[in-house]
Amino acid sequence: MSATPPPVVTRFAPSPTGFLHIGGARTALFNWLFARHHGGTFRLRIEDTDRKRSTEEAVAAILEGLTWLGLDWDGEAVHQFARAERHAEMARQLLAEGKAYHCYCTPEELAEMRETARAEGRAMLYDGRWRDRGPAEAPPGVPPVIRLKVPREGETVIEDLVQGPVTVANAQLDDMVLLRADGTPTYMLSVVVDDHDMEISHVIRGDDHLTNAFRQTQLFKALDWTPPAFAHIPLIHGPDGAKLSKRHGALGVEAYREMGYLPEALRNYLLRLGWAHGDEEIIPSERAIAWFGLDAVGKSPARFDVDKLNNLNGHYIREADNARLVGLLTPRMEAALGRAIGEAGRERLRMGCESLKVRAKTLAELAENAAFYLAERPLELTPKAAKLLRPEARQILARLGPALDGLNDWSEPELGEAVRAFAEAEGAKLGQIAQPLRAALTGSHASPGIFEVMAILGRGESLARIRDQAEKI
RNA sequence: GACCCCAUCGUCUAGUGGCCUAGGACUCCGCUCUUUCAAGGCGGCAACACGGGUUCGAACCCCGUUGGGGUCACCA
C-alpha cells in the first residue's frame, strides 16, 4: 500500500494594488497549468490586508484580466482581509504558547538598529531585544507588536521544486512581526494561515518571494503545520535585462488586449518564457496542460521580447476563426470610425478576413488593414498610393472602368481574367494595371489580392472608386 | 553592505559526460512564390562569460572570478 499523495491545490494570490501585470499573469498561468495538469484545484486569493493600497478597482481589474486570459479559478475568491480575526487568533495562540512575544520597540529604535547593523557590515535584522523581557518592563503608552520567536541557531532549508534545495542560516532570519501594534496581521502571518486553511499543496510564485519561504517555513513549524511545497519561478525582465518597467512589458494584461493581442497568444508566449518542452513553440492550452511540469521550469530570469509575442500573435490570428475575428474587430473599428458598422460592412469584413489576417500581427493592425473595406468615398490616399496614381495611371483607370463594367459576372476569377485581358490589350504588364487599381480601390499600395478586393467591394463601389481616381476625359 | 539565486546565439530556449564541427524559435539578411504587402518554402549570420580542476573524454560535475538578479518594513 502506498500513501496517496495529497490533492494538488495551487493558488494565485495577488495584492490588489494595481492591474494584473505580465509577471503576475505568468505566475497565475503556471499555477493554473499545474493544477489542471494534476486534475487539482486552482484557487484565487486577494491579498488585501494593506487597506491603504488595496482598491476595489484593482480587484476588478485582476479578475477581468484572469478571465480574459482564460485562467478560470475554482470556487470563490478568498479575500484575505476578511479573515484577519482568524489570523490574529493564531498570533495570540503562539503568544500563549510562548512561541511569540510582545515587542515594544519604536520605529526610531528599529531604524537605529538597522543603521548600526549596516555600519558594522551585518545583516539588517531585529536583534530580539524583547525576546526574553516580561511585560513588566513594557514602557508605558507603547502598543506592542507580536513577534515570532524563531530559532537563532541551525539552518532552515526549503526543497524548492524549481530552485532545488536552498539553505539559509537561521542567524540570517530575525523574529518577524506577526501582529502589528494596531492588532492587524502581517502578510507573513496571513499567508501562512490562509495557505494552511485553504489546504494549498503547492505554492508557485515569483522568485522575489524566495526569502519569504524561509520565514513562512519557520511559521508553519511553530504552528505545527506541514508547509506546502514551494516553487519559485524566475522573474521576467525588461529587454534591457533590468527589472520589467512600465516602459516595456509591465503593463496590465488589459493593455495587451487593447493593443490587439489574443489571449491564447499571450498564454503561449508567457508559457515559453522560462519553460520549454523540447523544441515545441506553438503550444495551445490543451497541450500545455498535458505537458506542463515544474521540473521543466528554468532557473534564470527571462527577458520580455515583443517581437516573439508579435510572431506568436500573428500565428494565432491566422488560426483564428473568421467570425470570431469579425466580432473582435467590429467594436474596434466602430470606435475608430465613430459610427456603427452596418450589415453590408460586416459582410465585407467577414469575406475579407481570411486573406487580411495573414497580414497582421495584432488586431489593431488587422483593423487598420481592413479599414478600406468600410471607408467612405472619396478615399484618402497614402503617400505611396498617391505616387502610384500618376496621370498615365489615371488614364489607364479611365479606360479600365468601362471595360470592367461590361462584365456579366462580378466574381474574382472573372475579374482576374478581365484585368489580364485588359493589360494584354494595353500592352502593359499586369503590375502596371494592378498597382494603380489597388491604390484607387484601397487607398494604399499594399493590400490583399486586388481581384478579391473588387469582388468583395462589389461592382458599384469598385467602379465608383475607380472613377474617383480616373482621369476625367 | 549582508544573505540567497542565476549564467548556451541579440532574445526565448534544447542539451543532464561521449549522439554537439551545439539543435529549434524570434529578429535580421538573401533566394523562391507573386499584381502589391504579407504568409509559406529554401538558405544564411549568430552562443556554451572567464580561469582552474575532476575525467580517457566536458556546454553538461567541482572550485574560484566576473557579470546579472532577488531579499533584507508594524508593504505584499
Coordinates of C-alpha atoms (C1' of nucleotides) in Angstrom, one line a residue:
Chain A
M1 CA 0.0 0.0 0.0
S2 CA 1.5 3.3 -1.0
A3 CA 0.3 6.5 0.6
T4 CA -1.9 8.5 -1.7
P5 CA -0.4 11.9 -2.3
P6 CA -2.4 14.9 -1.1
P7 CA -4.6 16.5 -3.8
V8 CA -2.9 19.3 -5.7
V9 CA -4.2 22.7 -4.7
T10 CA -2.5 25.8 -6.1
R11 CA -3.3 29.4 -5.7
F12 CA -2.7 32.8 -7.2
A13 CA -2.5 35.4 -4.6
P14 CA -2.2 39.0 -5.9
S15 CA -2.4 42.1 -3.8
P16 CA -5.0 44.4 -5.4
T17 CA -2.8 47.5 -5.6
G18 CA -2.9 47.7 -9.4
F19 CA -3.7 45.9 -12.6
L20 CA -2.8 42.3 -13.4
H21 CA 0.7 42.8 -14.8
I22 CA 2.5 40.5 -17.1
G23 CA 4.6 38.9 -14.4
G24 CA 1.5 38.2 -12.3
A25 CA -0.2 36.8 -15.3
R26 CA 2.6 34.3 -15.8
T27 CA 2.5 33.3 -12.2
A28 CA -1.2 32.7 -12.5
L29 CA -0.7 30.8 -15.7
F30 CA 1.8 28.4 -14.1
N31 CA -0.4 27.8 -11.1
W32 CA -3.4 27.2 -13.3
L33 CA -1.5 24.9 -15.6
F34 CA 0.0 22.9 -12.7
A35 CA -3.4 22.4 -11.1
R36 CA -5.1 21.5 -14.3
H37 CA -2.3 19.1 -15.2
H38 CA -2.8 17.2 -12.0
G39 CA -6.5 17.4 -12.0
G40 CA -6.3 19.6 -8.9
T41 CA -7.7 22.8 -7.8
F42 CA -6.7 26.4 -8.7
R43 CA -7.7 29.0 -6.2
L44 CA -7.7 32.7 -6.1
R45 CA -6.9 34.8 -3.0
I46 CA -6.9 38.5 -2.9
E47 CA -4.2 39.7 -0.5
D48 CA -5.9 42.9 0.6
T49 CA -4.5 43.3 4.1
D50 CA -2.9 46.5 3.2
R51 CA -6.0 48.7 3.5
K52 CA -4.3 51.8 2.3
R53 CA -3.2 50.5 -1.0
S54 CA -5.9 48.0 -1.9
T55 CA -8.7 49.1 -4.1
E56 CA -11.9 47.6 -5.5
E57 CA -10.9 48.7 -9.0
A58 CA -7.7 46.7 -8.7
V59 CA -9.7 43.6 -7.6
A60 CA -12.0 44.0 -10.6
A61 CA -9.0 44.5 -13.0
I62 CA -7.4 41.4 -11.7
L63 CA -10.5 39.3 -12.1
E64 CA -11.1 40.7 -15.5
G65 CA -7.5 40.0 -16.6
L66 CA -7.6 36.4 -15.5
T67 CA -11.0 35.9 -17.1
W68 CA -9.8 37.4 -20.4
L69 CA -6.7 35.1 -20.3
G70 CA -9.0 32.2 -19.8
L71 CA -7.5 31.2 -16.4
D72 CA -10.6 30.1 -14.5
W73 CA -10.3 29.6 -10.8
D74 CA -12.1 27.2 -8.6
G75 CA -14.6 28.3 -6.0
E76 CA -15.0 31.8 -4.6
A77 CA -12.0 34.1 -4.4
V78 CA -10.8 34.4 -0.8
H79 CA -10.4 37.9 0.5
Q80 CA -7.7 37.9 3.0
F81 CA -8.7 40.9 5.0
A82 CA -12.0 39.2 5.8
R83 CA -10.0 36.5 7.7
A84 CA -8.0 38.9 9.8
E85 CA -9.6 37.8 13.0
R86 CA -8.6 34.2 12.4
H87 CA -5.0 35.3 11.6
A88 CA -4.8 37.4 14.8
E89 CA -6.1 34.5 16.8
M90 CA -3.2 32.3 15.6
A91 CA -0.8 35.0 16.7
R92 CA -2.3 35.1 20.1
Q93 CA -2.2 31.4 20.3
L94 CA 1.5 31.4 19.6
L95 CA 1.9 34.1 22.2
A96 CA 0.1 32.0 24.8
E97 CA 2.3 29.0 23.9
G98 CA 5.4 31.1 24.5
K99 CA 6.4 30.8 20.8
A100 CA 5.9 34.5 20.3
Y101 CA 6.3 37.6 22.4
H102 CA 5.5 41.3 22.7
C103 CA 8.0 43.7 21.4
Y104 CA 7.8 47.4 22.4
C105 CA 10.4 48.8 20.0
T106 CA 9.6 52.2 18.5
P107 CA 10.2 52.7 14.8
E108 CA 13.1 55.0 15.6
E109 CA 14.7 52.3 17.7
L110 CA 14.4 49.8 14.8
A111 CA 15.8 52.3 12.3
E112 CA 18.7 52.9 14.6
M113 CA 19.2 49.1 14.9
R114 CA 19.4 48.8 11.1
E115 CA 21.8 51.7 10.9
T116 CA 24.2 50.1 13.3
A117 CA 24.0 46.8 11.6
R118 CA 24.7 48.3 8.3
A119 CA 27.7 50.2 9.6
E120 CA 29.1 47.1 11.1
G121 CA 28.6 45.1 7.9
R122 CA 26.0 42.8 9.3
A123 CA 22.5 41.9 8.0
M124 CA 20.0 44.5 9.0
L125 CA 18.0 42.4 11.4
Y126 CA 16.0 42.9 14.5
D127 CA 18.2 41.9 17.4
G128 CA 15.5 40.3 19.5
R129 CA 15.9 42.6 22.4
W130 CA 12.3 42.0 23.7
R131 CA 12.6 38.2 23.3
D132 CA 13.0 37.4 27.0
R133 CA 11.7 40.5 28.7
G134 CA 8.5 40.4 30.6
P135 CA 5.6 42.8 30.2
A136 CA 6.6 44.3 33.5
E137 CA 9.3 46.1 31.6
A138 CA 7.0 47.5 29.0
P139 CA 7.3 51.2 28.5
P140 CA 4.0 53.0 29.2
G141 CA 1.9 54.1 26.3
V142 CA 3.6 52.0 23.7
P143 CA 1.4 49.5 22.0
P144 CA 3.4 46.3 21.3
V145 CA 3.7 44.1 18.2
I146 CA 3.8 40.4 18.4
R147 CA 6.9 38.8 17.1
L148 CA 7.6 35.1 16.4
K149 CA 10.4 33.6 18.4
V150 CA 12.5 31.9 15.7
P151 CA 15.5 29.6 16.3
R152 CA 18.7 31.6 16.4
E153 CA 21.0 28.6 15.6
G154 CA 21.0 26.0 12.9
E155 CA 19.6 26.5 9.4
T156 CA 16.3 26.4 7.6
V157 CA 16.1 24.5 4.3
I158 CA 13.4 24.6 1.7
E159 CA 13.3 22.0 -1.1
D160 CA 12.2 24.3 -3.9
L161 CA 10.7 22.5 -6.9
V162 CA 12.4 24.9 -9.2
Q163 CA 15.4 26.2 -7.4
G164 CA 16.4 23.0 -5.7
P165 CA 17.4 22.8 -2.1
V166 CA 18.1 26.3 -0.7
T167 CA 19.6 26.7 2.7
V168 CA 19.9 29.7 4.9
A169 CA 21.4 30.1 8.4
N170 CA 18.8 30.9 11.0
A171 CA 21.1 33.7 12.2
Q172 CA 20.2 35.5 9.0
L173 CA 16.5 35.5 9.8
D174 CA 15.1 37.6 12.6
D175 CA 12.0 37.5 14.8
M176 CA 9.3 38.6 12.3
V177 CA 6.3 40.6 13.2
L178 CA 3.1 38.6 13.2
L179 CA 0.7 41.2 14.6
R180 CA 1.1 44.9 14.2
A181 CA 0.7 47.4 17.0
D182 CA -2.8 48.1 15.7
G183 CA -3.7 44.5 16.0
T184 CA -3.8 43.7 12.3
P185 CA -2.0 40.7 11.0
T186 CA 1.1 41.0 8.8
Y187 CA 1.4 39.5 5.3
M188 CA 3.7 36.7 6.6
L189 CA 1.1 35.5 9.2
S190 CA -1.9 35.8 6.8
V191 CA -0.2 33.9 4.0
V192 CA 0.7 31.0 6.2
V193 CA -2.6 30.7 7.9
D194 CA -4.5 31.0 4.7
D195 CA -2.3 28.6 2.8
H196 CA -2.9 26.1 5.6
D197 CA -6.6 26.7 5.9
M198 CA -7.1 26.6 2.1
E199 CA -5.1 23.4 2.0
I200 CA -2.7 24.7 -0.6
S201 CA -0.3 21.9 -1.6
H202 CA 2.0 23.9 -3.9
V203 CA 2.9 27.5 -3.6
I204 CA 4.1 28.6 -7.1
R205 CA 5.1 32.3 -7.1
G206 CA 7.8 34.7 -8.2
D207 CA 11.4 34.4 -7.2
D208 CA 11.1 37.6 -5.1
H209 CA 9.3 35.5 -2.5
L210 CA 12.1 33.0 -2.1
T211 CA 13.4 34.5 1.2
N212 CA 9.8 34.7 2.4
A213 CA 9.6 31.0 2.1
F214 CA 12.2 30.6 4.9
R215 CA 10.2 32.7 7.3
Q216 CA 7.0 31.1 6.3
T217 CA 8.5 27.7 6.8
Q218 CA 9.5 28.7 10.3
L219 CA 6.0 29.9 11.0
F220 CA 4.5 26.7 9.7
K221 CA 6.7 24.8 12.1
A222 CA 5.8 27.0 15.0
L223 CA 2.1 26.3 14.3
D224 CA 2.8 22.6 14.0
W225 CA 1.6 22.6 10.4
T226 CA 3.2 21.0 7.4
P227 CA 4.5 23.6 4.9
P228 CA 3.4 23.3 1.3
A229 CA 5.8 22.5 -1.5
F230 CA 7.4 25.6 -2.9
A231 CA 8.3 26.5 -6.4
H232 CA 9.8 29.9 -7.0
I233 CA 9.9 30.9 -10.6
P234 CA 12.3 33.4 -12.0
L235 CA 11.1 37.0 -12.6
I236 CA 10.6 38.5 -16.1
H237 CA 13.0 41.2 -17.0
G238 CA 12.7 44.0 -19.5
P239 CA 14.5 43.9 -22.9
D240 CA 17.5 45.6 -21.3
G241 CA 17.9 43.0 -18.6
A242 CA 16.8 45.2 -15.9
K243 CA 13.6 44.9 -13.9
L244 CA 10.5 45.0 -16.0
S245 CA 9.4 48.6 -16.2
K246 CA 6.2 50.2 -17.3
R247 CA 8.0 51.3 -20.4
H248 CA 8.3 47.8 -21.5
G249 CA 6.1 44.9 -20.5
A250 CA 5.0 45.8 -17.0
L251 CA 1.6 46.8 -18.4
G252 CA -1.6 45.3 -17.3
V253 CA -2.9 42.5 -19.4
E254 CA -5.8 44.7 -20.5
A255 CA -3.2 46.9 -22.2
Y256 CA -2.2 43.9 -24.3
R257 CA -5.8 43.3 -25.0
E258 CA -6.2 46.8 -26.2
M259 CA -3.1 46.6 -28.3
G260 CA -4.8 43.7 -30.1
Y261 CA -3.2 40.6 -28.7
L262 CA -5.2 37.4 -28.4
P263 CA -5.3 35.7 -25.0
E264 CA -4.1 32.4 -26.4
A265 CA -1.1 34.1 -27.9
L266 CA -0.2 35.8 -24.6
R267 CA -0.6 32.5 -22.8
N268 CA 1.6 30.7 -25.3
Y269 CA 4.2 33.4 -25.1
L270 CA 4.2 33.6 -21.3
L271 CA 4.5 29.8 -21.0
R272 CA 7.6 29.7 -23.2
L273 CA 9.2 32.4 -21.1
G274 CA 11.1 30.2 -18.7
W275 CA 9.6 26.9 -19.6
A276 CA 10.2 24.6 -22.6
H277 CA 9.1 21.2 -23.9
G278 CA 11.9 20.3 -26.3
D279 CA 11.7 22.3 -29.5
E280 CA 8.0 22.9 -29.3
E281 CA 7.0 26.6 -29.8
I282 CA 3.3 26.5 -30.7
I283 CA 1.6 25.2 -27.6
P284 CA -2.1 25.6 -27.3
S285 CA -3.6 25.3 -23.8
E286 CA -4.7 21.7 -24.1
R287 CA -1.2 20.6 -24.9
A288 CA 0.3 23.0 -22.3
I289 CA -1.9 21.3 -19.7
A290 CA -0.8 17.9 -20.8
W291 CA 2.9 18.8 -20.8
F292 CA 3.3 21.3 -18.0
G293 CA 5.6 20.4 -15.1
L294 CA 7.6 22.3 -12.6
D295 CA 10.8 20.3 -13.4
A296 CA 11.0 22.0 -16.8
V297 CA 10.9 25.5 -15.5
G298 CA 14.2 27.3 -16.0
K299 CA 16.1 28.9 -13.1
S300 CA 17.3 32.0 -14.8
P301 CA 15.2 35.1 -15.5
A302 CA 13.9 35.7 -19.0
R303 CA 13.7 39.0 -20.9
F304 CA 10.4 40.2 -22.4
D305 CA 10.6 40.2 -26.2
V306 CA 7.8 41.9 -28.1
D307 CA 9.0 40.5 -31.4
K308 CA 8.4 37.0 -30.4
L309 CA 5.0 37.9 -28.9
N310 CA 4.1 39.5 -32.2
N311 CA 5.1 36.5 -34.1
L312 CA 3.0 34.2 -31.9
N313 CA 0.1 36.6 -32.0
G314 CA 0.3 36.6 -35.8
H315 CA 0.2 32.9 -35.8
Y316 CA -2.9 32.7 -33.6
I317 CA -4.7 35.4 -35.6
R318 CA -4.1 33.3 -38.7
E319 CA -5.5 30.3 -36.9
A320 CA -8.5 32.2 -35.5
D321 CA -12.0 31.7 -36.7
N322 CA -13.1 34.5 -39.1
A323 CA -16.4 35.0 -37.3
R324 CA -14.6 35.5 -34.0
L325 CA -12.2 38.0 -35.6
V326 CA -15.0 40.0 -37.1
G327 CA -16.6 40.1 -33.7
L328 CA -13.4 41.4 -32.1
L329 CA -12.8 43.8 -35.0
T330 CA -16.2 45.4 -35.1
P331 CA -16.2 47.4 -31.8
R332 CA -12.6 48.4 -32.5
M333 CA -13.4 49.7 -36.0
E334 CA -16.6 51.3 -34.9
A335 CA -14.7 53.3 -32.3
A336 CA -12.2 54.4 -35.0
L337 CA -14.9 55.2 -37.5
G338 CA -17.1 56.9 -35.0
R339 CA -20.2 55.1 -36.4
A340 CA -21.8 51.8 -36.3
I341 CA -20.9 49.2 -39.0
G342 CA -23.9 48.0 -40.9
E343 CA -24.7 44.5 -42.1
A344 CA -23.1 45.2 -45.5
G345 CA -19.9 46.3 -43.9
R346 CA -19.8 43.3 -41.6
E347 CA -20.3 41.1 -44.6
R348 CA -17.3 42.7 -46.3
L349 CA -15.2 42.1 -43.2
R350 CA -16.3 38.5 -43.0
M351 CA -15.3 37.9 -46.6
G352 CA -12.1 39.9 -46.4
C353 CA -10.9 38.5 -43.1
E354 CA -9.4 35.3 -44.5
S355 CA -6.8 37.0 -46.6
L356 CA -6.4 40.0 -44.3
K357 CA -5.5 38.0 -41.3
V358 CA -2.3 36.6 -42.7
R359 CA -1.0 40.2 -43.0
A360 CA -1.5 41.2 -39.4
K361 CA 0.4 40.7 -36.2
T362 CA -2.2 42.3 -34.0
L363 CA -5.9 43.0 -34.1
A364 CA -5.0 46.7 -34.2
E365 CA -3.1 46.1 -37.4
L366 CA -5.8 43.9 -38.8
A367 CA -8.4 46.6 -38.2
E368 CA -6.1 49.2 -39.9
N369 CA -5.7 46.9 -42.9
A370 CA -9.4 46.2 -43.1
A371 CA -10.4 49.9 -42.8
F372 CA -10.5 50.4 -46.6
Y373 CA -13.5 48.0 -46.9
L374 CA -15.5 50.4 -44.7
A375 CA -14.1 53.7 -45.9
E376 CA -16.3 56.3 -47.4
R377 CA -15.6 57.7 -50.8
P378 CA -13.6 59.5 -52.0
L379 CA -10.8 57.5 -50.4
E380 CA -7.9 59.2 -48.7
L381 CA -4.7 58.1 -50.4
T382 CA -1.5 57.2 -48.6
P383 CA 1.6 59.0 -50.0
K384 CA 2.7 55.8 -51.7
A385 CA -0.7 55.3 -53.2
A386 CA -0.8 58.8 -54.4
K387 CA 2.6 58.2 -56.1
L388 CA 1.1 55.3 -58.0
L389 CA -1.6 57.4 -59.4
R390 CA 0.4 59.3 -61.9
P391 CA -1.5 60.9 -64.9
E392 CA -0.8 57.9 -67.1
A393 CA -2.1 55.6 -64.5
R394 CA -5.3 57.6 -64.1
Q395 CA -5.8 57.4 -67.8
I396 CA -5.5 53.7 -67.7
L397 CA -8.1 53.6 -64.9
A398 CA -10.4 55.7 -67.1
R399 CA -10.3 53.0 -69.7
L400 CA -10.4 50.1 -67.3
G401 CA -13.6 51.2 -65.6
P402 CA -15.8 50.9 -68.6
A403 CA -14.1 47.6 -69.6
L404 CA -15.0 46.1 -66.3
D405 CA -18.4 47.5 -66.3
G406 CA -19.2 45.2 -69.2
L407 CA -18.7 42.1 -67.1
N408 CA -21.7 39.9 -66.6
D409 CA -20.3 38.1 -63.6
W410 CA -18.6 40.3 -61.0
S411 CA -16.5 37.5 -59.4
E412 CA -12.9 37.1 -58.5
P413 CA -12.0 34.7 -61.4
E414 CA -13.9 36.7 -64.0
L415 CA -12.3 40.0 -62.8
G416 CA -8.9 38.4 -62.9
E417 CA -9.4 37.3 -66.4
A418 CA -10.8 40.6 -67.5
V419 CA -8.0 42.7 -66.0
R420 CA -5.4 40.3 -67.5
A421 CA -7.0 40.7 -70.9
F422 CA -7.2 44.4 -70.5
A423 CA -3.5 44.5 -69.6
E424 CA -2.6 42.5 -72.7
A425 CA -4.7 44.8 -74.9
E426 CA -2.9 47.8 -73.4
G427 CA 0.5 46.1 -74.0
A428 CA 1.2 46.5 -70.3
K429 CA 2.4 44.2 -67.5
L430 CA -0.2 43.2 -65.0
G431 CA 1.5 45.1 -62.3
Q432 CA 1.2 48.4 -64.2
I433 CA -2.5 48.0 -64.1
A434 CA -2.9 46.3 -60.7
Q435 CA -1.0 48.8 -58.7
P436 CA -2.9 51.9 -59.7
L437 CA -6.1 49.9 -59.4
R438 CA -5.1 48.9 -55.9
A439 CA -4.4 52.5 -55.0
A440 CA -7.8 53.5 -56.3
L441 CA -9.7 50.7 -54.5
T442 CA -7.8 50.6 -51.2
G443 CA -6.1 54.0 -51.0
S444 CA -2.9 52.0 -50.3
H445 CA 0.0 50.4 -52.1
A446 CA -0.4 47.1 -50.2
S447 CA -3.5 45.0 -49.8
P448 CA -4.9 41.5 -50.4
G449 CA -5.2 40.3 -54.0
I450 CA -6.9 43.0 -56.0
F451 CA -9.4 40.8 -57.7
E452 CA -10.6 39.5 -54.4
V453 CA -10.9 43.1 -53.2
M454 CA -13.0 44.0 -56.1
A455 CA -15.2 41.0 -55.7
I456 CA -15.8 41.8 -52.0
L457 CA -16.3 45.5 -52.6
G458 CA -18.9 44.8 -55.3
R459 CA -19.5 46.2 -58.7
G460 CA -21.0 49.6 -57.7
E461 CA -18.4 50.5 -55.1
S462 CA -15.5 49.3 -57.1
L463 CA -16.4 51.2 -60.2
A464 CA -17.1 54.3 -58.2
R465 CA -13.7 54.1 -56.5
I466 CA -12.0 53.7 -59.9
R467 CA -14.0 56.6 -61.3
D468 CA -12.9 58.7 -58.3
Q469 CA -9.3 58.4 -59.3
A470 CA -9.7 58.1 -63.1
E471 CA -8.5 61.0 -65.3
K472 CA -11.6 63.0 -66.3
I473 CA -12.0 62.7 -70.0
Chain B
rG1 C1' 26.7 46.2 2.9
rA2 C1' 24.8 41.1 4.4
rC3 C1' 22.3 36.7 2.7
rC4 C1' 20.3 33.9 -1.4
rC5 C1' 19.9 32.7 -6.5
rC6 C1' 21.3 32.7 -11.7
rA7 C1' 24.8 32.4 -16.2
rU8 C1' 24.2 28.3 -24.1
rC9 C1' 23.3 32.7 -30.5
rG10 C1' 20.9 39.9 -29.8
rU11 C1' 16.2 37.4 -27.4
rC12 C1' 13.3 32.8 -25.8
rU13 C1' 15.4 28.1 -25.3
rA14 C1' 17.1 22.3 -26.4
rG15 C1' 21.0 20.0 -24.2
rU16 C1' 21.6 16.4 -17.8
rG17 C1' 29.8 13.2 -19.6
rG18 C1' 30.9 10.8 -25.5
rC19 C1' 24.8 11.3 -30.3
rC20 C1' 27.5 18.7 -30.2
rU21 C1' 32.3 20.7 -36.1
rA22 C1' 26.0 22.7 -30.0
rG23 C1' 19.6 21.8 -32.2
rG24 C1' 14.9 24.7 -32.6
rA25 C1' 12.1 29.5 -32.4
rC26 C1' 12.0 35.0 -32.8
rU27 C1' 14.8 39.2 -35.0
rC28 C1' 17.9 40.4 -39.2
rC29 C1' 19.8 39.2 -44.4
rG30 C1' 19.4 36.5 -49.1
rC31 C1' 16.6 33.4 -52.6
rU32 C1' 11.8 31.5 -54.0
rC33 C1' 6.4 32.1 -54.9
rU34 C1' 3.9 36.6 -56.7
rU35 C1' -0.4 42.0 -59.4
rU36 C1' 1.5 44.8 -54.1
rC37 C1' 2.2 43.6 -49.0
rA38 C1' 2.1 39.6 -46.1
rA39 C1' 2.0 34.4 -45.2
rG40 C1' 4.6 29.9 -46.9
rG41 C1' 9.1 27.3 -48.8
rC42 C1' 14.6 27.2 -49.0
rG43 C1' 19.2 29.1 -47.3
rG44 C1' 22.5 32.4 -44.3
rC45 C1' 24.7 35.4 -40.0
rA46 C1' 24.9 34.4 -34.8
rA47 C1' 26.2 31.3 -28.5
rC48 C1' 28.4 27.1 -24.4
rA49 C1' 31.0 34.5 -19.6
rC50 C1' 36.3 33.7 -17.8
rG51 C1' 40.1 30.8 -15.1
rG52 C1' 41.3 26.5 -12.7
rG53 C1' 40.3 21.4 -11.6
rU54 C1' 37.8 16.0 -11.9
rU55 C1' 37.8 12.5 -16.2
rC56 C1' 40.3 8.6 -21.4
rG57 C1' 36.5 12.5 -22.7
rA58 C1' 33.2 18.1 -20.5
rA59 C1' 28.1 23.1 -22.5
rC60 C1' 26.9 19.3 -19.0
rC61 C1' 30.4 17.6 -12.4
rC62 C1' 33.6 20.6 -8.5
rC63 C1' 36.1 25.4 -7.0
rG64 C1' 37.1 30.4 -7.9
rU65 C1' 36.5 35.1 -10.7
rU66 C1' 33.4 38.3 -13.3
rG67 C1' 28.6 39.7 -14.6
rG68 C1' 23.3 39.8 -13.7
rG69 C1' 19.1 39.3 -10.4
rG70 C1' 16.4 38.9 -5.8
rU71 C1' 15.6 39.8 -0.4
rC72 C1' 16.8 42.4 3.9
rA73 C1' 9.4 47.0 6.6
rC74 C1' 4.5 47.2 12.1
rC75 C1' 4.2 46.5 2.3
rA76 C1' 2.6 42.5 0.0

